[in-house]
mmCIF file of C-alpha atoms and ligand atoms in Angstrom:
data_model
loop_
_atom_site.group_PDB
_atom_site.id
_atom_site.type_symbol
_atom_site.label_atom_id
_atom_site.label_comp_id
_atom_site.label_asym_id
_atom_site.label_seq_id
_atom_site.Cartn_x
_atom_site.Cartn_y
_atom_site.Cartn_z
ATOM 1 C CA MET A 21 -14.489 -3.151 -20.280
ATOM 2 C CA GLU A 22 -17.946 -2.072 -19.303
ATOM 3 C CA THR A 23 -19.773 -1.390 -16.100
ATOM 4 C CA ASP A 24 -23.413 -0.322 -16.253
ATOM 5 C CA LYS A 25 -23.000 -0.196 -20.014
ATOM 6 C CA LYS A 26 -20.822 2.886 -19.669
ATOM 7 C CA LYS A 27 -17.270 2.494 -20.872
ATOM 8 C CA ASP A 28 -14.732 2.372 -18.105
ATOM 9 C CA ILE A 29 -12.350 5.305 -18.450
ATOM 10 C CA LYS A 30 -9.544 3.897 -16.332
ATOM 11 C CA SER A 31 -9.276 0.757 -18.465
ATOM 12 C CA PHE A 32 -8.279 2.655 -21.627
ATOM 13 C CA THR A 33 -4.697 2.813 -22.823
ATOM 14 C CA LEU A 34 -3.440 6.307 -23.553
ATOM 15 C CA SER A 35 -3.970 5.872 -27.269
ATOM 16 C CA GLN A 36 -7.510 4.557 -26.750
ATOM 17 C CA LEU A 37 -8.205 7.522 -24.509
ATOM 18 C CA LYS A 38 -6.914 9.862 -27.206
ATOM 19 C CA ASP A 39 -9.404 8.345 -29.630
ATOM 20 C CA GLU A 40 -12.172 8.826 -27.093
ATOM 21 C CA MET A 41 -11.247 12.473 -26.614
ATOM 22 C CA GLU A 42 -11.163 12.967 -30.326
ATOM 23 C CA SER A 43 -14.626 11.456 -30.694
ATOM 24 C CA MET A 44 -15.823 13.943 -28.080
ATOM 25 C CA GLY A 45 -14.266 16.825 -29.998
ATOM 26 C CA GLU A 46 -11.580 17.334 -27.337
ATOM 27 C CA LYS A 47 -7.886 17.966 -27.905
ATOM 28 C CA PRO A 48 -5.566 14.932 -27.582
ATOM 29 C CA PHE A 49 -3.550 16.589 -24.801
ATOM 30 C CA ARG A 50 -6.604 16.212 -22.574
ATOM 31 C CA ALA A 51 -6.182 12.467 -22.867
ATOM 32 C CA LYS A 52 -2.626 12.783 -21.601
ATOM 33 C CA GLN A 53 -3.761 14.930 -18.683
ATOM 34 C CA LEU A 54 -6.574 12.598 -17.702
ATOM 35 C CA TYR A 55 -4.333 9.556 -18.061
ATOM 36 C CA GLU A 56 -1.723 11.125 -15.849
ATOM 37 C CA TRP A 57 -4.254 11.899 -13.138
ATOM 38 C CA MET A 58 -5.616 8.382 -13.213
ATOM 39 C CA HIS A 59 -2.468 6.308 -13.611
ATOM 40 C CA ASN A 60 0.294 8.454 -12.261
ATOM 41 C CA LYS A 61 -1.199 10.676 -9.608
ATOM 42 C CA LEU A 62 -3.699 7.921 -8.778
ATOM 43 C CA ALA A 63 -6.674 10.257 -8.510
ATOM 44 C CA VAL A 64 -9.814 8.645 -7.133
ATOM 45 C CA SER A 65 -12.170 11.196 -8.692
ATOM 46 C CA TYR A 66 -12.317 14.078 -11.148
ATOM 47 C CA GLU A 67 -12.402 16.488 -8.229
ATOM 48 C CA GLU A 68 -8.668 16.018 -7.756
ATOM 49 C CA MET A 69 -7.914 16.893 -11.383
ATOM 50 C CA THR A 70 -7.152 20.562 -11.005
ATOM 51 C CA ASN A 71 -6.220 21.216 -14.639
ATOM 52 C CA ILE A 72 -9.289 19.535 -16.147
ATOM 53 C CA PRO A 73 -12.118 21.969 -16.903
ATOM 54 C CA LYS A 74 -15.418 21.206 -15.216
ATOM 55 C CA THR A 75 -17.162 21.008 -18.601
ATOM 56 C CA LEU A 76 -14.868 18.143 -19.604
ATOM 57 C CA SER A 77 -15.086 16.253 -16.327
ATOM 58 C CA ASP A 78 -18.888 16.554 -16.459
ATOM 59 C CA LYS A 79 -18.878 15.128 -19.961
ATOM 60 C CA CYS A 80 -16.598 12.292 -18.867
ATOM 61 C CA MET A 81 -18.788 11.500 -15.890
ATOM 62 C CA GLU A 82 -21.763 11.251 -18.144
ATOM 63 C CA ARG A 83 -20.017 9.039 -20.673
ATOM 64 C CA TYR A 84 -17.749 6.848 -18.607
ATOM 65 C CA SER A 85 -17.691 5.020 -15.341
ATOM 66 C CA TYR A 86 -14.798 5.810 -12.992
ATOM 67 C CA THR A 87 -13.909 2.929 -10.719
ATOM 68 C CA ALA A 88 -12.597 3.518 -7.219
ATOM 69 C CA LEU A 89 -12.310 1.134 -4.318
ATOM 70 C CA GLU A 90 -13.529 1.649 -0.821
ATOM 71 C CA ILE A 91 -11.254 0.391 1.930
ATOM 72 C CA LEU A 92 -13.477 -1.795 4.092
ATOM 73 C CA GLN A 93 -10.836 -3.355 6.323
ATOM 74 C CA VAL A 94 -7.094 -3.314 6.820
ATOM 75 C CA GLN A 95 -5.408 -5.989 8.885
ATOM 76 C CA GLU A 96 -1.761 -5.464 9.747
ATOM 77 C CA SER A 97 0.491 -8.282 10.847
ATOM 78 C CA ARG A 98 2.363 -7.620 14.064
ATOM 79 C CA ILE A 99 4.998 -10.110 12.965
ATOM 80 C CA ASP A 100 6.173 -8.630 9.656
ATOM 81 C CA GLY A 101 4.018 -5.601 8.824
ATOM 82 C CA THR A 102 2.192 -7.396 6.001
ATOM 83 C CA ARG A 103 -1.150 -5.735 5.403
ATOM 84 C CA LYS A 104 -4.237 -7.352 4.091
ATOM 85 C CA TYR A 105 -6.860 -5.117 2.531
ATOM 86 C CA LEU A 106 -10.504 -5.810 1.953
ATOM 87 C CA PHE A 107 -11.858 -3.506 -0.735
ATOM 88 C CA GLY A 108 -15.437 -2.761 -1.691
ATOM 89 C CA LEU A 109 -16.253 -2.510 -5.404
ATOM 90 C CA ALA A 110 -18.907 -0.237 -6.867
ATOM 91 C CA ASP A 111 -21.427 -3.088 -7.190
ATOM 92 C CA GLY A 112 -21.142 -4.134 -3.539
ATOM 93 C CA ASN A 113 -18.739 -7.025 -4.168
ATOM 94 C CA THR A 114 -15.506 -7.269 -2.224
ATOM 95 C CA VAL A 115 -11.936 -8.258 -3.103
ATOM 96 C CA GLU A 116 -8.764 -8.822 -1.144
ATOM 97 C CA SER A 117 -5.234 -7.611 -1.734
ATOM 98 C CA VAL A 118 -2.060 -8.057 0.274
ATOM 99 C CA TRP A 119 0.842 -5.651 0.726
ATOM 100 C CA MET A 120 4.205 -7.122 1.633
ATOM 101 C CA ARG A 121 7.461 -5.447 2.401
ATOM 102 C CA TYR A 122 10.581 -7.215 1.162
ATOM 103 C CA LYS A 123 14.222 -6.196 1.166
ATOM 104 C CA HIS A 124 14.097 -5.630 -2.577
ATOM 105 C CA GLY A 125 10.953 -3.482 -2.450
ATOM 106 C CA ASN A 126 7.261 -3.548 -1.751
ATOM 107 C CA SER A 127 4.996 -6.047 -3.361
ATOM 108 C CA VAL A 128 1.237 -6.084 -3.831
ATOM 109 C CA CYS A 129 -0.699 -9.278 -4.386
ATOM 110 C CA ILE A 130 -3.957 -8.600 -6.182
ATOM 111 C CA SER A 131 -7.130 -10.502 -7.005
ATOM 112 C CA SER A 132 -8.245 -10.970 -10.603
ATOM 113 C CA GLN A 133 -11.815 -12.098 -9.991
ATOM 114 C CA VAL A 134 -14.483 -11.958 -7.308
ATOM 115 C CA GLY A 135 -14.527 -15.589 -6.239
ATOM 116 C CA CYS A 136 -13.234 -18.285 -8.570
ATOM 117 C CA ARG A 137 -14.649 -21.222 -10.495
ATOM 118 C CA MET A 138 -11.587 -23.450 -10.544
ATOM 119 C CA GLY A 139 -12.591 -25.412 -7.454
ATOM 120 C CA CYS A 140 -9.143 -26.217 -6.003
ATOM 121 C CA ARG A 141 -9.912 -28.241 -2.917
ATOM 122 C CA PHE A 142 -7.718 -26.422 -0.407
ATOM 123 C CA CYS A 143 -8.565 -22.876 -1.481
ATOM 124 C CA ALA A 144 -11.065 -20.574 0.249
ATOM 125 C CA SER A 145 -11.584 -18.277 -2.770
ATOM 126 C CA THR A 146 -13.478 -20.869 -4.712
ATOM 127 C CA LEU A 147 -15.877 -22.093 -2.028
ATOM 128 C CA ASP A 148 -18.793 -20.026 -3.364
ATOM 129 C CA GLY A 149 -17.776 -20.184 -7.021
ATOM 130 C CA LEU A 150 -17.192 -17.259 -9.352
ATOM 131 C CA GLU A 151 -19.109 -14.029 -8.812
ATOM 132 C CA ARG A 152 -17.539 -12.059 -11.663
ATOM 133 C CA SER A 153 -14.260 -11.101 -13.290
ATOM 134 C CA LEU A 154 -12.564 -7.813 -12.514
ATOM 135 C CA LEU A 155 -12.048 -5.000 -14.982
ATOM 136 C CA PRO A 156 -8.493 -3.917 -15.803
ATOM 137 C CA SER A 157 -9.168 -0.756 -13.793
ATOM 138 C CA GLU A 158 -10.351 -2.764 -10.800
ATOM 139 C CA MET A 159 -7.095 -4.701 -10.789
ATOM 140 C CA LEU A 160 -5.117 -1.461 -11.082
ATOM 141 C CA ASP A 161 -7.218 0.146 -8.351
ATOM 142 C CA GLN A 162 -6.006 -2.450 -5.860
ATOM 143 C CA VAL A 163 -2.399 -1.428 -6.510
ATOM 144 C CA TYR A 164 -3.252 2.279 -6.545
ATOM 145 C CA ALA A 165 -5.296 2.134 -3.341
ATOM 146 C CA VAL A 166 -2.471 0.370 -1.522
ATOM 147 C CA ILE A 167 0.053 2.965 -2.700
ATOM 148 C CA ARG A 168 -2.209 5.776 -1.569
ATOM 149 C CA HIS A 169 -2.842 4.127 1.773
ATOM 150 C CA THR A 170 0.761 3.189 2.578
ATOM 151 C CA GLY A 171 2.317 6.265 0.991
ATOM 152 C CA GLU A 172 5.059 3.972 -0.333
ATOM 153 C CA ARG A 173 6.154 2.900 -3.774
ATOM 154 C CA VAL A 174 5.399 -0.538 -5.096
ATOM 155 C CA SER A 175 7.986 -2.365 -7.189
ATOM 156 C CA ASN A 176 6.390 -5.794 -7.614
ATOM 157 C CA VAL A 177 2.900 -6.885 -8.467
ATOM 158 C CA VAL A 178 1.757 -10.478 -8.229
ATOM 159 C CA VAL A 179 -1.566 -11.660 -9.559
ATOM 160 C CA MET A 180 -1.929 -14.368 -6.940
ATOM 161 C CA GLY A 181 -4.943 -13.330 -4.954
ATOM 162 C CA SER A 182 -8.446 -14.617 -5.489
ATOM 163 C CA GLY A 183 -9.466 -15.705 -8.955
ATOM 164 C CA GLU A 184 -7.870 -17.373 -11.937
ATOM 165 C CA PRO A 185 -6.160 -14.719 -14.084
ATOM 166 C CA MET A 186 -6.277 -16.894 -17.218
ATOM 167 C CA ASP A 187 -10.050 -17.050 -16.813
ATOM 168 C CA ASN A 188 -10.061 -13.249 -17.214
ATOM 169 C CA PHE A 189 -7.469 -13.189 -19.960
ATOM 170 C CA ASP A 190 -8.200 -10.044 -21.992
ATOM 171 C CA ASN A 191 -8.675 -7.881 -18.926
ATOM 172 C CA LEU A 192 -5.491 -9.329 -17.446
ATOM 173 C CA LEU A 193 -3.486 -8.355 -20.529
ATOM 174 C CA GLN A 194 -4.955 -4.860 -20.574
ATOM 175 C CA PHE A 195 -4.124 -4.558 -16.873
ATOM 176 C CA ILE A 196 -0.500 -5.543 -17.506
ATOM 177 C CA THR A 197 -0.267 -3.068 -20.389
ATOM 178 C CA LEU A 198 -1.506 -0.234 -18.172
ATOM 179 C CA LEU A 199 0.510 -1.229 -15.107
ATOM 180 C CA THR A 200 3.777 -1.347 -17.034
ATOM 181 C CA ASP A 201 3.090 1.686 -19.226
ATOM 182 C CA GLU A 202 5.720 4.406 -19.024
ATOM 183 C CA ASN A 203 3.004 7.025 -18.598
ATOM 184 C CA GLY A 204 1.583 5.213 -15.584
ATOM 185 C CA LEU A 205 3.352 3.496 -12.706
ATOM 186 C CA HIS A 206 5.796 2.036 -15.208
ATOM 187 C CA ILE A 207 6.378 -1.142 -13.257
ATOM 188 C CA SER A 208 8.818 -3.379 -15.062
ATOM 189 C CA GLN A 209 7.297 -6.437 -16.724
ATOM 190 C CA ARG A 210 9.987 -8.451 -14.990
ATOM 191 C CA ASN A 211 8.466 -7.445 -11.679
ATOM 192 C CA VAL A 212 5.031 -8.750 -12.550
ATOM 193 C CA THR A 213 4.068 -12.339 -11.763
ATOM 194 C CA VAL A 214 0.913 -14.075 -12.899
ATOM 195 C CA SER A 215 -0.112 -17.291 -11.215
ATOM 196 C CA THR A 216 -2.283 -19.868 -12.954
ATOM 197 C CA CYS A 217 -3.746 -23.212 -12.008
ATOM 198 C CA GLY A 218 -2.704 -24.319 -15.499
ATOM 199 C CA ILE A 219 -5.236 -23.462 -18.195
ATOM 200 C CA VAL A 220 -3.055 -24.783 -20.993
ATOM 201 C CA PRO A 221 -4.462 -23.017 -24.111
ATOM 202 C CA LYS A 222 -4.272 -19.650 -22.340
ATOM 203 C CA MET A 223 -0.666 -20.331 -21.369
ATOM 204 C CA TYR A 224 0.182 -20.713 -25.063
ATOM 205 C CA GLN A 225 -1.688 -17.508 -25.855
ATOM 206 C CA LEU A 226 0.212 -15.693 -23.135
ATOM 207 C CA ALA A 227 3.519 -17.042 -24.441
ATOM 208 C CA ASP A 228 2.625 -15.664 -27.891
ATOM 209 C CA ARG A 229 2.580 -12.157 -26.417
ATOM 210 C CA GLU A 230 6.251 -12.590 -25.505
ATOM 211 C CA LEU A 231 5.958 -10.555 -22.348
ATOM 212 C CA GLN A 232 8.761 -10.487 -19.811
ATOM 213 C CA ILE A 233 6.493 -11.304 -16.890
ATOM 214 C CA THR A 234 7.001 -14.337 -14.670
ATOM 215 C CA LEU A 235 4.538 -17.148 -15.067
ATOM 216 C CA ALA A 236 3.858 -19.106 -11.901
ATOM 217 C CA VAL A 237 2.116 -22.429 -12.299
ATOM 218 C CA SER A 238 0.263 -24.061 -9.436
ATOM 219 C CA LEU A 239 1.309 -27.678 -9.524
ATOM 220 C CA HIS A 240 0.657 -29.115 -6.052
ATOM 221 C CA ALA A 241 1.100 -32.704 -7.245
ATOM 222 C CA ALA A 242 3.430 -34.559 -9.572
ATOM 223 C CA THR A 243 1.085 -37.250 -10.828
ATOM 224 C CA ASP A 244 -2.169 -36.787 -12.713
ATOM 225 C CA GLU A 245 -4.005 -38.984 -10.271
ATOM 226 C CA LYS A 246 -3.007 -36.967 -7.249
ATOM 227 C CA ARG A 247 -3.417 -33.636 -8.963
ATOM 228 C CA ARG A 248 -6.966 -34.489 -10.006
ATOM 229 C CA LYS A 249 -7.840 -35.027 -6.373
ATOM 230 C CA LEU A 250 -6.651 -31.538 -5.475
ATOM 231 C CA MET A 251 -7.435 -29.507 -8.588
ATOM 232 C CA PRO A 252 -10.402 -30.097 -10.909
ATOM 233 C CA VAL A 253 -8.506 -28.311 -13.716
ATOM 234 C CA ALA A 254 -6.327 -31.424 -13.881
ATOM 235 C CA ASP A 255 -9.314 -33.274 -15.339
ATOM 236 C CA SER A 256 -9.105 -31.007 -18.383
ATOM 237 C CA PHE A 257 -5.323 -30.916 -18.875
ATOM 238 C CA SER A 258 -2.826 -33.637 -18.128
ATOM 239 C CA LEU A 259 0.522 -32.948 -16.525
ATOM 240 C CA SER A 260 2.281 -33.801 -19.750
ATOM 241 C CA GLU A 261 0.216 -31.182 -21.620
ATOM 242 C CA LEU A 262 0.905 -28.709 -18.839
ATOM 243 C CA MET A 263 4.652 -29.371 -18.928
ATOM 244 C CA ASP A 264 4.706 -28.895 -22.711
ATOM 245 C CA ALA A 265 2.993 -25.529 -22.280
ATOM 246 C CA CYS A 266 5.568 -24.565 -19.630
ATOM 247 C CA ALA A 267 8.475 -25.553 -21.874
ATOM 248 C CA SER A 268 6.962 -23.548 -24.679
ATOM 249 C CA TYR A 269 6.499 -20.507 -22.427
ATOM 250 C CA PHE A 270 10.189 -20.626 -21.588
ATOM 251 C CA GLU A 271 11.187 -21.081 -25.224
ATOM 252 C CA LYS A 272 9.130 -18.126 -26.355
ATOM 253 C CA THR A 273 9.950 -15.704 -23.556
ATOM 254 C CA GLY A 274 13.228 -16.891 -22.056
ATOM 255 C CA ARG A 275 11.608 -16.456 -18.660
ATOM 256 C CA ARG A 276 12.258 -19.024 -15.971
ATOM 257 C CA LEU A 277 9.044 -20.532 -14.647
ATOM 258 C CA THR A 278 7.936 -20.725 -11.079
ATOM 259 C CA PHE A 279 6.086 -23.755 -9.795
ATOM 260 C CA GLU A 280 3.944 -23.419 -6.739
ATOM 261 C CA TYR A 281 3.543 -26.449 -4.569
ATOM 262 C CA SER A 282 1.402 -26.220 -1.463
ATOM 263 C CA LEU A 283 2.409 -28.907 0.982
ATOM 264 C CA VAL A 284 -0.428 -30.813 2.582
ATOM 265 C CA LYS A 285 0.331 -33.242 5.364
ATOM 266 C CA ASP A 286 0.188 -36.882 4.235
ATOM 267 C CA VAL A 287 -1.259 -35.873 0.874
ATOM 268 C CA ASN A 288 1.617 -34.602 -1.267
ATOM 269 C CA ASP A 289 4.583 -34.152 1.079
ATOM 270 C CA THR A 290 6.353 -37.517 1.100
ATOM 271 C CA ASP A 291 9.804 -38.417 -0.168
ATOM 272 C CA GLU A 292 8.180 -40.179 -3.086
ATOM 273 C CA ASP A 293 6.214 -37.023 -3.957
ATOM 274 C CA ALA A 294 9.439 -35.005 -3.983
ATOM 275 C CA ARG A 295 11.144 -37.597 -6.179
ATOM 276 C CA GLN A 296 8.273 -37.572 -8.651
ATOM 277 C CA LEU A 297 8.212 -33.786 -8.699
ATOM 278 C CA ALA A 298 11.948 -33.627 -9.395
ATOM 279 C CA ALA A 299 11.519 -36.093 -12.256
ATOM 280 C CA LEU A 300 8.615 -34.106 -13.682
ATOM 281 C CA ILE A 301 10.224 -30.670 -13.730
ATOM 282 C CA GLY A 302 13.921 -31.539 -13.694
ATOM 283 C CA GLY A 303 14.366 -30.735 -17.368
ATOM 284 C CA LEU A 304 12.899 -27.241 -17.137
ATOM 285 C CA ASN A 305 14.487 -23.958 -16.242
ATOM 286 C CA CYS A 306 12.427 -23.331 -13.153
ATOM 287 C CA HIS A 307 12.121 -22.463 -9.556
ATOM 288 C CA VAL A 308 9.888 -24.103 -6.964
ATOM 289 C CA ASN A 309 7.980 -22.234 -4.316
ATOM 290 C CA LEU A 310 6.935 -24.485 -1.468
ATOM 291 C CA ILE A 311 3.945 -23.206 0.477
ATOM 292 C CA PRO A 312 2.960 -25.001 3.672
ATOM 293 C CA VAL A 313 -0.802 -25.195 3.062
ATOM 294 C CA ASN A 314 -2.763 -22.562 4.893
ATOM 295 C CA PRO A 315 -5.563 -24.410 6.670
ATOM 296 C CA VAL A 316 -9.021 -23.230 5.634
ATOM 297 C CA ARG A 317 -11.834 -23.755 8.124
ATOM 298 C CA GLU A 318 -14.128 -25.411 5.582
ATOM 299 C CA ARG A 319 -11.455 -27.863 4.439
ATOM 300 C CA GLU A 320 -9.820 -30.739 6.214
ATOM 301 C CA TYR A 321 -6.303 -30.223 4.855
ATOM 302 C CA VAL A 322 -3.520 -29.992 7.387
ATOM 303 C CA GLN A 323 -0.186 -28.207 7.021
ATOM 304 C CA SER A 324 2.889 -30.390 6.567
ATOM 305 C CA GLU A 325 5.216 -30.501 9.496
ATOM 306 C CA ARG A 326 8.332 -28.342 9.402
ATOM 307 C CA ARG A 327 10.486 -31.461 9.174
ATOM 308 C CA ALA A 328 8.575 -32.739 6.152
ATOM 309 C CA VAL A 329 8.822 -29.349 4.445
ATOM 310 C CA ASP A 330 12.594 -29.230 4.979
ATOM 311 C CA ALA A 331 13.036 -32.817 3.811
ATOM 312 C CA PHE A 332 10.985 -32.091 0.697
ATOM 313 C CA LYS A 333 13.124 -29.055 -0.041
ATOM 314 C CA ASN A 334 16.359 -30.997 0.447
ATOM 315 C CA LYS A 335 15.240 -33.762 -1.839
ATOM 316 C CA LEU A 336 14.475 -31.284 -4.626
ATOM 317 C CA GLU A 337 17.749 -29.473 -4.096
ATOM 318 C CA LYS A 338 19.694 -32.722 -4.282
ATOM 319 C CA ASN A 339 18.174 -33.074 -7.730
ATOM 320 C CA GLY A 340 19.504 -29.679 -8.722
ATOM 321 C CA ILE A 341 16.219 -27.803 -8.442
ATOM 322 C CA ASN A 342 15.964 -24.247 -7.096
ATOM 323 C CA VAL A 343 13.640 -24.113 -4.141
ATOM 324 C CA THR A 344 12.355 -21.528 -1.723
ATOM 325 C CA ILE A 345 9.946 -22.068 1.103
ATOM 326 C CA ARG A 346 7.455 -19.253 0.836
ATOM 327 C CA ARG A 347 7.867 -17.193 3.938
ATOM 328 C CA GLU A 348 4.556 -17.207 5.672
ATOM 329 C CA MET A 349 3.900 -13.528 5.581
ATOM 330 C CA GLY A 350 1.167 -12.305 7.846
ATOM 331 C CA ARG A 351 0.628 -15.609 9.592
ATOM 332 C CA ASP A 352 -1.380 -13.846 12.290
ATOM 333 C CA ILE A 353 -3.869 -12.326 9.843
ATOM 334 C CA ASP A 354 -6.281 -14.086 7.479
ATOM 335 C CA GLY A 355 -3.452 -14.761 5.062
ATOM 336 C CA ALA A 356 -4.831 -17.461 2.788
ATOM 337 C CA CYS A 357 -6.595 -16.498 -0.423
ATOM 338 C CA GLY A 358 -10.185 -15.550 0.094
ATOM 339 C CA GLN A 359 -10.287 -15.964 3.862
ATOM 340 C CA LEU A 360 -10.693 -12.326 4.823
ATOM 341 C CA ARG A 361 -13.457 -11.757 2.272
ATOM 342 C CA ARG A 362 -15.178 -14.908 3.410
ATOM 343 C CA ARG A 363 -15.149 -13.896 7.023
ATOM 344 C CA TYR A 364 -16.408 -10.437 6.166
ATOM 345 C CA MET A 365 -19.237 -11.790 4.023
ATOM 346 C CA ASN A 366 -20.187 -14.323 6.702
ATOM 347 C CA ASP A 367 -20.228 -11.636 9.404
ATOM 348 C CA ARG A 368 -22.289 -9.396 7.183
ATOM 349 C CA GLY A 369 -24.679 -12.273 6.504
ATOM 350 C CA LYS A 370 -25.040 -12.980 10.209
ATOM 351 C CA LYS A 371 -25.711 -9.335 10.965
ATOM 352 C CA GLN A 372 -28.354 -9.187 8.280
ATOM 353 C CA GLN A 373 -29.888 -12.386 9.561
ATOM 354 C CA GLY A 374 -29.813 -11.064 13.110
ATOM 355 C CA GLY A 375 -31.708 -8.008 11.944
ATOM 356 C CA THR A 376 -34.451 -10.141 10.489
ATOM 357 C CA TYR A 377 -34.842 -12.106 13.700
ATOM 358 C CA SER A 378 -35.133 -9.057 15.917
ATOM 359 C CA ALA A 379 -37.608 -7.341 13.590
HETATM 360 N N1 SAH B 7 -5.716 -19.067 -9.644
HETATM 361 C C1 SAH B 7 -4.307 -18.836 -9.502
HETATM 362 C C2 SAH B 7 -3.977 -17.922 -8.339
HETATM 363 C C3 SAH B 7 -4.443 -18.525 -7.057
HETATM 364 S S1 SAH B 7 -3.735 -18.202 -5.505
HETATM 365 C C4 SAH B 7 -3.582 -20.146 -9.340
HETATM 366 O O1 SAH B 7 -4.239 -21.163 -9.163
HETATM 367 O O2 SAH B 7 -2.375 -20.160 -9.398
HETATM 368 C C5 SAH B 7 -2.045 -18.432 -5.531
HETATM 369 C C6 SAH B 7 -1.542 -19.767 -4.987
HETATM 370 O O3 SAH B 7 -1.988 -20.076 -3.680
HETATM 371 C C7 SAH B 7 -1.938 -20.928 -5.861
HETATM 372 O O4 SAH B 7 -0.811 -21.733 -6.044
HETATM 373 C C8 SAH B 7 -2.965 -21.624 -5.009
HETATM 374 O O5 SAH B 7 -3.092 -22.976 -5.369
HETATM 375 C C9 SAH B 7 -2.403 -21.413 -3.632
HETATM 376 N N2 SAH B 7 -3.350 -21.574 -2.535
HETATM 377 C C10 SAH B 7 -4.665 -21.315 -2.495
HETATM 378 N N3 SAH B 7 -5.179 -21.597 -1.288
HETATM 379 C C11 SAH B 7 -4.168 -22.028 -0.543
HETATM 380 C C12 SAH B 7 -4.065 -22.485 0.800
HETATM 381 N N4 SAH B 7 -5.117 -22.532 1.606
HETATM 382 N N5 SAH B 7 -2.845 -22.847 1.236
HETATM 383 C C13 SAH B 7 -1.758 -22.798 0.424
HETATM 384 N N6 SAH B 7 -1.793 -22.394 -0.830
HETATM 385 C C14 SAH B 7 -2.986 -22.022 -1.321
#
């Protein structure tokens, strides 16, 4: 919870902030006021905090860092209004978030890390590896910035952008605590989804917290052999270990699991693949999200044909499994994880290079 060695004020829970105020010789009610400005009124600086004396805000500025994101780009889909944001962080890094409007409310998909070190073959976020993990406040800021920008409420938050949330476990938990806190946005745990590539020990640790969030597990293949070709994490954990962790998550929390399965033409989209998947997960209380793979320029993977996607869905349904085909929101914008950031960084690189040449 540190940037530039200063503690990060927006990553404190209310009770931690009370302790901080106390250590500064301030009254506890100041903690409540500050917390409310940060997590309820979504203030981006102390200047907005009209009931906080300047002496206190000066002290806070000296002691703590205050994260805020800069909106670098917004792309809006002409098809469904989905918006993709590229945010600048204080250290010059960038992250992406997506805002989607559904019948049941607005949803924000946030990133948990800058880049990713999981190496999934079809994913753009991981192409340059992991830059760093995000602070709890930097995950919150993505939600807050979107609310400020759209002027609309958000009812669902999904941690499904760039990064592997289980690789940033403590900050993820603190983020969930703050996001669902009654003194902040008070988003229901049931409306929070965390997606993992399947880091088994962390899944057990998460289950131990007995949260009511939804755990989404990226499966993408139903045999170890095939999964290893798509996801290096499969070298560390077998499918049988992963399935045990899923069963245990359900036992502990009572929450139905979601499995994500990105369909890649001629790689994992055959009848046999569907049969194996049904056999693998048939015994679990779960739901499958089929995602026609989003082609990434640097990768050769091709999206399954509509017919294959439908056939795959039917086969699973015949086996009594709940399936949805993920609506391709924002098809006309850089929808796949990490693509917008990548393009931005590449453009920036080219510009910088261009400058050198002309000098
Ligand atoms: N690290 C987390 C969150 C990643 S992104 C995880 O692995 O679950 C959320 C989902 O999108 C994951 O299922 C991921 O495998 C999938 N994904 C990434 N790139 C994709 C692409 N180009 N096309 C389709 N799905 C993709």
